[in-house]
Short mmCIF file of C-alpha atoms in Angstrom, two decimals:
data_model
loop_
_atom_site.label_atom_id
_atom_site.label_comp_id
_atom_site.label_asym_id
_atom_site.label_seq_id
_atom_site.Cartn_x
_atom_site.Cartn_y
_atom_site.Cartn_z
CA UNK L 1 31.88 89.88 143.27
CA UNK L 2 33.94 91.23 140.40
CA UNK L 3 35.78 88.91 137.95
CA UNK L 4 39.13 90.07 139.36
CA UNK L 5 38.01 89.28 142.90
CA UNK L 6 36.72 85.87 141.88
CA UNK L 7 39.99 85.02 140.08
CA UNK L 8 41.97 86.14 143.11
CA UNK L 9 39.82 84.01 145.39
CA UNK L 10 40.46 80.98 143.17
CA UNK L 11 44.27 81.30 143.62
CA UNK L 12 45.57 78.42 145.70
CA UNK L 13 48.50 79.53 147.90
CA UNK L 14 49.64 75.91 147.97
CA UNK L 15 50.89 76.31 144.39
CA UNK L 16 53.43 79.02 145.41
CA UNK L 17 55.99 76.64 146.99
CA UNK L 18 55.68 74.31 143.95
CA UNK L 19 56.22 77.23 141.57
CA UNK L 20 59.30 78.36 143.53
CA UNK L 21 60.67 74.81 143.58
CA UNK L 22 60.26 74.42 139.83
CA UNK L 23 61.92 77.80 139.27
CA UNK L 24 64.89 76.78 141.42
CA UNK L 25 65.18 73.39 139.61
CA UNK L 26 65.05 75.07 136.18
CA UNK L 27 67.71 77.59 137.24
CA UNK L 28 69.87 74.74 138.57
CA UNK L 29 69.56 72.82 135.32
CA UNK L 30 70.43 75.99 133.38
CA UNK L 31 73.51 76.55 135.57
CA UNK L 32 74.70 72.94 135.73
CA UNK L 33 77.46 71.69 133.44
CA UNK L 34 78.88 68.21 132.94
CA UNK L 35 81.83 66.99 134.96
CA UNK L 36 85.22 68.07 133.51
CA UNK L 37 83.40 70.55 131.27
CA UNK L 38 85.25 73.90 130.77
CA UNK L 39 84.24 76.93 132.85
CA UNK L 40 83.01 80.16 131.35
CA UNK L 41 80.40 82.90 131.45
CA UNK L 42 76.71 81.94 131.29
CA UNK L 43 75.22 85.37 130.67
CA UNK L 44 71.46 85.84 130.91
CA UNK L 45 68.68 83.19 130.82
CA UNK L 46 67.52 82.20 127.31
CA UNK L 47 69.93 84.54 125.42
CA UNK L 48 73.15 83.74 127.34
CA UNK L 49 76.05 86.04 126.45
CA UNK L 50 74.68 87.14 123.05
CA UNK L 51 73.83 90.71 124.21
CA UNK L 52 77.41 91.24 125.38
CA UNK L 53 79.02 90.26 122.02
CA UNK L 54 77.30 92.75 119.76
CA UNK L 55 80.05 95.40 119.62
CA UNK L 56 83.36 93.52 119.49
CA UNK L 57 82.99 89.69 119.80
CA UNK L 58 86.66 88.62 119.34
CA UNK L 59 87.99 91.13 121.90
CA UNK L 60 85.30 90.27 124.43
CA UNK L 61 85.95 86.55 124.04
CA UNK L 62 89.69 87.16 124.44
CA UNK L 63 89.08 89.13 127.64
CA UNK L 64 86.91 86.34 129.06
CA UNK L 65 89.59 83.77 128.14
CA UNK L 66 92.05 85.61 130.41
CA UNK L 67 89.78 84.70 133.33
CA UNK L 68 88.49 81.28 132.30
CA UNK L 69 91.38 79.92 130.21
CA UNK L 70 92.16 79.01 126.59
CA UNK L 71 89.29 76.46 126.59
CA UNK L 72 86.05 77.93 127.94
CA UNK L 73 82.35 77.27 127.65
CA UNK L 74 80.17 80.22 126.67
CA UNK L 75 76.37 80.08 126.80
CA UNK L 76 75.13 81.27 123.37
CA UNK L 77 71.38 81.37 123.62
CA UNK L 78 70.43 78.03 125.17
CA UNK L 79 73.49 76.20 123.84
CA UNK L 80 76.95 75.74 125.33
CA UNK L 81 79.63 76.75 122.84
CA UNK L 82 83.26 75.93 123.42
CA UNK L 83 85.56 78.87 122.61
CA UNK L 84 89.22 78.13 121.91
CA UNK L 85 91.85 80.84 122.26
CA UNK L 86 95.61 80.96 121.72
CA UNK L 87 97.65 79.31 118.96
CA UNK L 88 98.63 76.16 120.86
CA UNK L 89 95.02 75.29 121.78
CA UNK L 90 93.50 76.12 118.41
CA UNK L 91 96.22 74.23 116.54
CA UNK L 92 95.76 71.19 118.80
CA UNK L 93 92.02 71.08 118.19
CA UNK L 94 91.77 71.93 114.47
CA UNK L 95 94.99 70.23 113.29
CA UNK L 96 96.29 67.62 115.72
CA UNK L 97 92.80 66.41 116.70
CA UNK L 98 91.06 67.54 113.51
CA UNK L 99 89.05 64.33 113.13
CA UNK L 100 87.30 65.20 116.43
CA UNK L 101 86.80 68.91 115.81
CA UNK L 102 85.86 69.21 112.10
CA UNK L 103 82.11 68.56 112.21
CA UNK L 104 79.50 71.20 111.49
CA UNK L 105 76.75 71.71 114.10
CA UNK L 106 73.06 71.71 113.21
CA UNK L 107 71.60 75.23 113.20
CA UNK L 108 67.94 75.66 112.41
CA UNK L 109 68.57 79.08 110.93
CA UNK L 110 71.50 77.97 108.76
CA UNK L 111 69.52 74.88 107.70
CA UNK L 112 66.64 77.04 106.53
CA UNK L 113 68.73 79.72 104.81
CA UNK L 114 71.77 77.84 103.44
CA UNK L 115 70.30 74.32 103.17
CA UNK L 116 72.68 72.45 105.48
CA UNK L 117 72.79 69.25 103.44
CA UNK L 118 73.98 71.01 100.31
CA UNK L 119 77.03 73.01 99.27
CA UNK L 120 80.37 72.75 100.99
CA UNK L 121 80.64 75.24 103.90
CA UNK L 122 77.86 73.71 106.04
CA UNK L 123 78.14 70.03 105.20
CA UNK L 124 79.02 67.87 108.17
CA UNK L 125 82.38 66.07 108.38
CA UNK L 126 81.67 62.95 106.29
CA UNK L 127 82.63 61.23 103.04
CA UNK L 128 80.39 63.48 100.96
CA UNK L 129 82.07 66.59 102.40
CA UNK L 130 85.54 65.10 101.90
CA UNK L 131 84.77 64.25 98.28
CA UNK L 132 83.31 67.67 97.54
CA UNK L 133 86.16 69.47 99.22
CA UNK L 134 88.83 67.41 97.42
CA UNK L 135 87.16 68.15 94.10
CA UNK L 136 86.75 71.86 94.92
CA UNK L 137 90.40 72.33 95.95
CA UNK L 138 91.60 70.52 92.80
CA UNK L 139 89.34 72.61 90.57
CA UNK L 140 90.17 75.93 92.27
CA UNK L 141 93.88 75.27 91.81
CA UNK L 142 93.16 75.28 88.08
CA UNK L 143 93.25 71.55 87.40
CA UNK L 144 90.66 70.72 84.74
CA UNK L 145 88.81 74.04 84.56
CA UNK L 146 89.92 75.24 81.19
CA UNK L 147 92.96 76.59 79.47
CA UNK L 148 92.88 79.89 81.44
CA UNK L 149 94.87 79.88 84.66
CA UNK L 150 93.54 81.51 87.82
CA UNK L 151 96.22 84.16 87.44
CA UNK L 152 95.20 85.03 83.88
CA UNK L 153 91.54 85.42 84.96
CA UNK L 154 92.51 87.83 87.71
CA UNK L 155 94.83 89.78 85.40
CA UNK L 156 92.07 90.06 82.82
CA UNK L 157 89.80 91.68 85.37
CA UNK L 158 92.57 94.02 86.55
CA UNK L 159 92.67 95.64 83.10
CA UNK L 160 88.96 96.44 83.31
CA UNK L 161 89.36 97.73 86.88
CA UNK L 162 92.27 100.03 86.01
CA UNK L 163 90.32 101.30 82.99
CA UNK L 164 87.38 102.19 85.23
CA UNK L 165 89.61 103.95 87.77
CA UNK L 166 91.05 106.11 84.99
CA UNK L 167 87.53 107.37 84.25
CA UNK L 168 87.04 108.19 87.92
CA UNK L 169 90.29 110.16 88.25
CA UNK L 170 90.07 113.11 90.60
CA UNK L 171 86.59 112.26 91.86
CA UNK L 172 85.76 111.06 95.36
CA UNK L 173 84.86 107.36 95.06
CA UNK L 174 83.58 104.65 97.37
CA UNK L 175 86.09 101.98 96.50
CA UNK L 176 84.08 99.21 98.17
CA UNK L 177 81.35 99.00 95.54
CA UNK L 178 83.74 98.72 92.65
CA UNK L 179 86.20 96.41 94.40
CA UNK L 180 83.28 94.12 95.17
CA UNK L 181 82.31 94.21 91.45
CA UNK L 182 85.84 93.38 90.39
CA UNK L 183 86.20 90.54 92.89
CA UNK L 184 82.75 89.26 91.88
CA UNK L 185 83.87 89.18 88.27
CA UNK L 186 86.95 87.15 89.13
CA UNK L 187 84.75 84.55 90.86
CA UNK L 188 82.20 84.64 88.00
CA UNK L 189 85.06 84.06 85.53
CA UNK L 190 86.29 81.04 87.50
CA UNK L 191 82.77 79.67 87.99
CA UNK L 192 81.07 80.51 84.65
CA UNK L 193 83.88 81.65 82.38
CA UNK L 194 82.36 85.14 82.00
CA UNK L 195 82.29 88.61 83.54
CA UNK L 196 79.72 91.42 83.82
CA UNK L 197 80.02 95.12 83.02
CA UNK L 198 80.40 97.18 86.20
CA UNK L 199 77.22 99.13 85.42
CA UNK L 200 75.09 96.08 84.63
CA UNK L 201 71.91 95.81 86.72
CA UNK L 202 72.47 92.12 87.33
CA UNK L 203 75.96 92.61 88.82
CA UNK L 204 74.92 95.64 90.86
CA UNK L 205 72.03 93.71 92.35
CA UNK L 206 74.45 91.00 93.55
CA UNK L 207 76.85 93.63 94.92
CA UNK L 208 73.98 95.35 96.77
CA UNK L 209 72.97 92.01 98.27
CA UNK L 210 76.46 91.42 99.64
CA UNK L 211 76.84 94.92 101.02
CA UNK L 212 73.43 94.75 102.68
CA UNK L 213 73.80 91.18 104.03
CA UNK L 214 77.40 90.82 104.97
CA UNK L 215 79.32 94.11 104.86
CA UNK L 216 77.85 97.21 106.42
CA UNK L 217 75.05 98.06 108.83
CA UNK L 218 73.58 95.86 111.48
CA UNK L 219 71.94 93.18 109.29
CA UNK L 220 74.89 90.80 109.29
CA UNK L 221 75.55 91.19 113.00
CA UNK L 222 71.90 90.61 113.93
CA UNK L 223 71.67 87.58 111.66
CA UNK L 224 74.89 86.15 113.18
CA UNK L 225 73.19 86.13 116.59
CA UNK L 226 70.22 84.12 115.27
CA UNK L 227 72.62 81.35 114.25
CA UNK L 228 73.23 80.63 117.95
CA UNK L 229 69.66 81.20 119.16
CA UNK L 230 67.14 80.41 116.45
CA UNK L 231 64.14 81.77 118.42
CA UNK L 232 65.55 85.28 117.92
CA UNK L 233 64.40 85.11 114.29
CA UNK L 234 60.88 85.87 115.56
CA UNK L 235 61.96 88.89 117.59
CA UNK L 236 62.55 92.37 116.12
CA UNK L 237 65.06 93.57 114.99
CA UNK L 238 66.54 90.08 114.48
CA UNK L 239 63.53 89.01 112.46
CA UNK L 240 64.06 91.75 109.91
CA UNK L 241 67.71 90.69 109.42
CA UNK L 242 66.71 87.03 109.10
CA UNK L 243 64.03 87.74 106.48
CA UNK L 244 66.29 90.08 104.53
CA UNK L 245 69.21 87.66 104.28
CA UNK L 246 66.86 84.79 103.49
CA UNK L 247 65.33 86.76 100.59
CA UNK L 248 68.78 87.88 99.37
CA UNK L 249 70.16 84.36 99.25
CA UNK L 250 67.05 83.07 97.46
CA UNK L 251 67.69 85.71 94.76
CA UNK L 252 71.38 84.74 94.57
CA UNK L 253 70.57 81.08 94.04
CA UNK L 254 68.12 81.96 91.29
CA UNK L 255 70.85 84.08 89.71
CA UNK L 256 73.26 81.10 89.87
CA UNK L 257 70.65 78.69 88.45
CA UNK L 258 70.03 80.96 85.46
CA UNK L 259 73.72 81.05 84.54
CA UNK L 260 74.23 77.34 85.13
CA UNK L 261 71.28 76.58 82.87
CA UNK L 262 72.58 78.63 79.91
CA UNK L 263 76.08 77.42 80.55
CA UNK L 264 75.18 73.69 80.44
CA UNK L 265 73.52 74.15 77.04
CA UNK L 266 76.92 74.81 75.49
CA UNK L 267 78.85 72.16 77.50
CA UNK L 268 81.59 70.34 75.60
CA UNK L 269 83.03 67.33 77.40
CA UNK L 270 86.26 67.74 75.42
CA UNK L 271 86.79 71.40 76.37
CA UNK L 272 86.25 72.38 80.01
CA UNK L 273 86.02 76.16 80.35
CA UNK L 274 85.59 76.66 84.08
CA UNK L 275 84.48 75.27 87.45
CA UNK L 276 80.89 74.77 86.24
CA UNK L 277 82.05 72.59 83.33
CA UNK L 278 84.35 70.55 85.58
CA UNK L 279 81.50 69.93 88.07
CA UNK L 280 79.00 69.04 85.29
CA UNK L 281 81.50 66.60 83.81
CA UNK L 282 81.80 64.93 87.19
CA UNK L 283 78.02 64.66 87.36
CA UNK L 284 77.83 62.90 84.01
CA UNK L 285 80.95 60.76 84.24
CA UNK L 286 80.16 57.07 83.65
CA UNK L 287 81.24 54.62 86.30
CA UNK L 288 81.86 57.27 88.94
CA UNK L 289 80.63 55.87 92.28
CA UNK L 290 80.36 59.34 93.83
CA UNK L 291 78.09 60.73 91.10
CA UNK L 292 75.22 60.87 93.56
CA UNK L 293 76.97 63.65 95.43
CA UNK L 294 77.26 65.68 92.22
CA UNK L 295 73.96 67.11 91.06
CA UNK L 296 72.52 70.45 89.96
CA UNK L 297 71.34 71.76 93.33
CA UNK L 298 74.71 70.80 94.88
CA UNK L 299 76.42 72.83 92.14
CA UNK L 300 74.20 75.81 92.87
CA UNK L 301 75.03 75.68 96.58
CA UNK L 302 78.75 75.09 96.07
CA UNK L 303 78.93 78.24 93.85
CA UNK L 304 76.83 80.12 96.41
CA UNK L 305 79.28 79.12 99.19
CA UNK L 306 82.28 80.16 97.10
CA UNK L 307 80.65 83.51 96.27
CA UNK L 308 79.79 84.22 99.91
CA UNK L 309 83.27 83.21 101.12
CA UNK L 310 85.14 84.98 98.30
CA UNK L 311 83.29 88.24 97.90
CA UNK L 312 83.51 89.72 101.36
CA UNK L 313 86.82 88.43 102.62
CA UNK L 314 88.89 89.59 99.62
CA UNK L 315 87.05 92.90 99.17
CA UNK L 316 87.30 93.89 102.83
CA UNK L 317 90.95 92.80 103.11
CA UNK L 318 91.79 95.01 100.13
CA UNK L 319 89.86 97.90 101.71
CA UNK L 320 91.75 97.47 105.00
CA UNK L 321 94.94 97.58 102.91
CA UNK L 322 93.91 100.81 101.18
CA UNK L 323 92.96 102.35 104.57
CA UNK L 324 96.33 101.36 106.05
CA UNK L 325 98.04 102.96 103.08
CA UNK L 326 96.18 106.22 103.69
CA UNK L 327 97.47 106.20 107.27
CA UNK L 328 101.03 105.07 106.42
CA UNK L 329 102.63 107.16 103.67
CA UNK L 330 105.94 105.37 104.12
CA UNK L 331 104.33 102.05 103.15
CA UNK L 332 102.98 103.56 99.89
CA UNK L 333 106.49 104.75 99.00
CA UNK L 334 108.17 101.46 99.84
CA UNK L 335 105.69 99.40 97.83
CA UNK L 336 105.90 101.76 94.84
CA UNK L 337 109.72 101.59 94.91
CA UNK L 338 109.54 97.79 94.70
CA UNK L 339 107.08 98.06 91.82
CA UNK L 340 109.45 100.37 89.89
CA UNK L 341 112.48 98.20 90.55
CA UNK L 342 110.89 94.78 89.91
CA UNK L 343 108.00 95.33 87.47
CA UNK L 344 108.52 98.81 86.08
CA UNK L 345 105.85 101.46 85.74
CA UNK L 346 104.69 100.03 82.41
CA UNK L 347 105.01 96.30 83.13
CA UNK L 348 102.29 93.86 84.09
CA UNK L 349 102.20 92.56 87.68
CA UNK L 350 102.45 88.79 87.84
CA UNK L 351 102.45 86.34 90.73
CA UNK L 352 106.11 85.44 90.11
CA UNK L 353 107.00 88.98 91.14
CA UNK L 354 106.06 88.14 94.71
CA UNK L 355 109.46 86.49 95.20
CA UNK L 356 111.23 89.79 94.49
CA UNK L 357 108.93 92.14 96.46
CA UNK L 358 109.49 91.32 100.16
CA UNK L 359 108.09 94.56 101.58
CA UNK L 360 104.89 94.28 99.55
CA UNK L 361 104.41 90.71 100.79
CA UNK L 362 105.11 91.82 104.37
CA UNK L 363 102.51 94.54 104.01
CA UNK L 364 99.86 92.07 102.81
CA UNK L 365 100.84 89.63 105.57
CA UNK L 366 100.40 92.39 108.17
CA UNK L 367 96.97 93.25 106.82
CA UNK L 368 95.91 89.63 107.27
CA UNK L 369 97.29 89.63 110.83
CA UNK L 370 96.16 93.08 111.94
CA UNK L 371 92.67 93.18 110.39
CA UNK L 372 91.56 89.63 109.61
CA UNK L 373 88.01 89.96 108.26
CA UNK L 374 86.97 86.60 109.77
CA UNK L 375 88.43 86.87 113.30
CA UNK L 376 86.29 83.98 114.63
CA UNK L 377 85.95 80.64 112.85
CA UNK L 378 82.58 79.45 111.63
CA UNK L 379 81.15 76.96 114.10
CA UNK L 380 82.76 73.50 114.27
CA UNK L 381 81.29 70.48 116.03
CA UNK L 382 82.93 67.64 117.90
CA UNK L 383 82.44 64.29 116.13
CA UNK L 384 83.23 62.30 119.28
CA UNK L 385 84.00 62.84 122.96
CA UNK L 386 87.41 64.44 123.10
CA UNK L 387 89.85 65.73 125.71
CA UNK L 388 91.71 69.02 125.42
CA UNK L 389 93.64 70.97 128.02
CA UNK L 390 92.36 68.62 130.73
CA UNK L 391 88.67 69.17 129.86
CA UNK L 392 86.33 66.61 128.33
CA UNK L 393 84.18 67.89 125.48
CA UNK L 394 81.10 65.71 124.70
CA UNK L 395 80.25 64.58 121.20
CA UNK L 396 78.15 67.01 119.11
CA UNK L 397 79.30 70.10 121.06
CA UNK L 398 79.61 73.38 119.14
CA UNK L 399 83.15 74.83 119.00
CA UNK L 400 84.57 78.10 117.65
CA UNK L 401 88.16 79.33 117.47
CA UNK L 402 89.03 82.94 118.33
CA UNK L 403 91.67 83.55 115.64
CA UNK L 404 91.93 87.17 116.71
CA UNK L 405 93.38 86.03 120.04
CA UNK L 406 96.36 84.51 118.18
CA UNK L 407 97.02 87.41 115.82
CA UNK L 408 96.90 89.92 118.70
CA UNK L 409 98.80 87.84 121.23
CA UNK L 410 101.56 90.00 122.81
CA UNK L 411 103.58 86.84 123.53
CA UNK L 412 103.79 86.24 119.74
CA UNK L 413 103.74 89.82 118.36
CA UNK L 414 105.54 92.85 119.71
CA UNK L 415 102.98 95.72 120.04
CA UNK L 416 100.21 93.64 118.38
CA UNK L 417 97.82 96.63 118.25
CA UNK L 418 100.20 98.49 115.91
CA UNK L 419 100.36 98.04 112.14
CA UNK L 420 104.03 97.12 111.47
CA UNK L 421 104.74 95.37 108.12
CA UNK L 422 108.47 95.14 109.01
CA UNK L 423 107.70 92.47 111.61
CA UNK L 424 107.46 90.03 108.69
CA UNK L 425 110.90 90.80 107.31
CA UNK L 426 114.14 89.08 108.36
CA UNK L 427 117.24 91.01 109.36
CA UNK L 428 118.50 90.86 105.78
CA UNK L 429 115.22 92.17 104.35
CA UNK L 430 113.62 88.93 103.15
CA UNK L 431 109.92 88.17 103.55
CA UNK L 432 109.16 85.64 106.34
CA UNK L 433 105.72 84.10 106.33
CA UNK L 434 104.31 82.98 109.70
CA UNK L 435 102.16 80.01 110.62
CA UNK L 436 100.60 82.24 113.34
CA UNK L 437 98.70 84.19 110.61
CA UNK L 438 95.32 82.43 110.64
CA UNK L 439 93.27 84.69 108.34
CA UNK L 440 92.23 81.60 106.33
CA UNK L 441 91.78 79.40 109.40
CA UNK L 442 93.59 76.03 109.65
CA UNK L 443 93.05 72.29 109.53
CA UNK L 444 90.60 70.47 107.25
CA UNK L 445 88.12 73.37 107.32
CA UNK L 446 90.77 75.84 106.09
CA UNK L 447 89.45 78.14 103.35
CA UNK L 448 89.65 76.25 100.01
CA UNK L 449 89.97 79.51 98.08
CA UNK L 450 93.02 80.72 100.00
CA UNK L 451 95.37 80.65 97.00
CA UNK L 452 92.93 82.67 94.87
CA UNK L 453 92.43 85.23 97.61
CA UNK L 454 96.17 85.68 98.08
CA UNK L 455 96.68 86.08 94.34
CA UNK L 456 93.92 88.70 94.18
CA UNK L 457 95.33 90.67 97.12
CA UNK L 458 98.76 90.91 95.51
CA UNK L 459 97.71 91.60 91.95
CA UNK L 460 94.94 94.11 92.73
CA UNK L 461 97.03 96.01 95.34
CA UNK L 462 100.12 96.21 93.12
CA UNK L 463 98.12 97.22 90.05
CA UNK L 464 96.43 99.99 92.06
CA UNK L 465 99.69 101.49 93.35
CA UNK L 466 101.52 101.00 90.05
CA UNK L 467 99.01 103.13 88.10
CA UNK L 468 97.62 105.56 90.68
CA UNK L 469 98.37 107.70 93.66
CA UNK L 470 95.84 107.43 96.50
CA UNK L 471 94.59 110.35 98.58
CA UNK L 472 91.89 110.92 101.19
CA UNK L 473 89.06 113.14 99.99
CA UNK L 474 90.00 116.64 101.30
CA UNK L 475 86.35 117.71 101.34
CA UNK L 476 85.19 114.99 103.67
CA UNK L 477 86.12 113.81 107.16
CA UNK L 478 89.51 112.20 107.69
CA UNK L 479 89.71 108.51 106.80
CA UNK L 480 88.32 106.29 109.58
CA UNK L 481 90.77 104.80 112.04
CA UNK L 482 92.40 101.46 111.21
CA UNK L 483 91.71 100.43 114.79
CA UNK L 484 87.92 100.40 114.47
CA UNK L 485 85.51 98.78 112.05
CA UNK L 486 82.09 97.19 111.72
CA UNK L 487 81.47 93.73 113.16
CA UNK L 488 78.87 91.69 111.33
CA UNK L 489 79.25 88.47 109.36
CA UNK L 490 82.77 89.82 108.77
CA UNK L 491 84.95 92.57 110.26
CA UNK L 492 84.98 95.40 107.71
CA UNK L 493 86.32 98.97 107.66
CA UNK L 494 83.95 101.87 108.20
CA UNK L 495 82.88 103.54 104.91
CA UNK L 496 85.33 105.99 103.38
CA UNK L 497 86.07 107.69 100.08
CA UNK L 498 89.34 108.20 98.26
CA UNK L 499 90.62 110.12 95.23
CA UNK L 500 92.88 108.41 92.71
CA UNK L 501 95.16 110.18 90.24
CA UNK L 502 97.13 108.57 87.45
CA UNK L 503 100.87 108.44 87.83
CA UNK L 504 102.53 110.40 85.04
#
């Protein structure tokens, strides 16, 4: 008797009904949801709906919400994730009931890579997070971080950026790399009180890390999926993305530690130069009961979080703006006319000029509506059982908000798929900001660097159009469409090159 025959003869047919029963029970448990829990798609066993979200997550979630409602449950891997759509529902959860929706869920992947108990972005909703956020907002608004204002730090970098563009006149350039360098220097100036030359190896390594991890290619998108199903980190190609981003963030933290170390050696408690000094002063302040929350590794991770949040969002929003300018010649003319009339061709753009440049502000507002680079909020978590729209959400349930569903809602915006800056102007030509623009999220988890990002968008964009004309490279393909982009950790435009010429 062969081995195969012997094994077959040892099979007990009585186990077959038991196996079928267990399979049915497991399938029932997988399908079953609590009473009054929202409906929604379950997808496939183990991975849930993850395979269906690879190409265009916000649009797919919006389409599902049309069937299941503004509060729906979506199976991400083995976890149920509540997806909120529409302004009324998102505002109710993250603002009106913010105490119940502002937690951060535990993710094994995020815990391993970002160190969940450190920094600011991934801390849970508790007193430590509240203290760290309050300090961060105060510092980022310029209180106690030196004599230089945030505006002056951005304007200082603009001079270097314009100088570099002059050298590149007439040549096809990939604006992303150098915009990322400029934005990185603004953050470095705020954090460490210093900047790096654009051709420095240290800066270029950091820029490469961000482009590889969060901007282009599939790495960011694949890693994003592992956040919802941690077992994917063992499966190619997700494993490669997980290991790459893990190594990149380790390098970034070492980079931050080096600069903190040299910075602290010259610390003067009577002269704060930047965020690093303000944080270190808080660490060493006598009689401060919250000193235990302020320590060196916390500083490293706070700076890491601010770098990750500030680099990609601002750079990609500026790139979307440039791409929209290439497709809308009339917008270039209108913005330049405001520059001539308000600032002059030889003046220096300042934030106060925003009040007198309504079309420019409307253009930036429309970029944030039309192409928000973070169309879905980072994951929240319920801190208690809570009711919303007639559904009961248990404590410790993961929740995300589909901000894209608000900014492309035809009931709020006429022709939402079209880029129309004029929609943000009143009948008498004044700029009208909207609370339905959620590019920086809303509620307690709203982006703490919002004011800095808005200042950068205005000053960089105006400086670019004041000094240069922008053209698509005639020797390459037409600029990519403004209606498509790359979905990863952020929504970014496809790569393109431009030619800049000085205005004379």
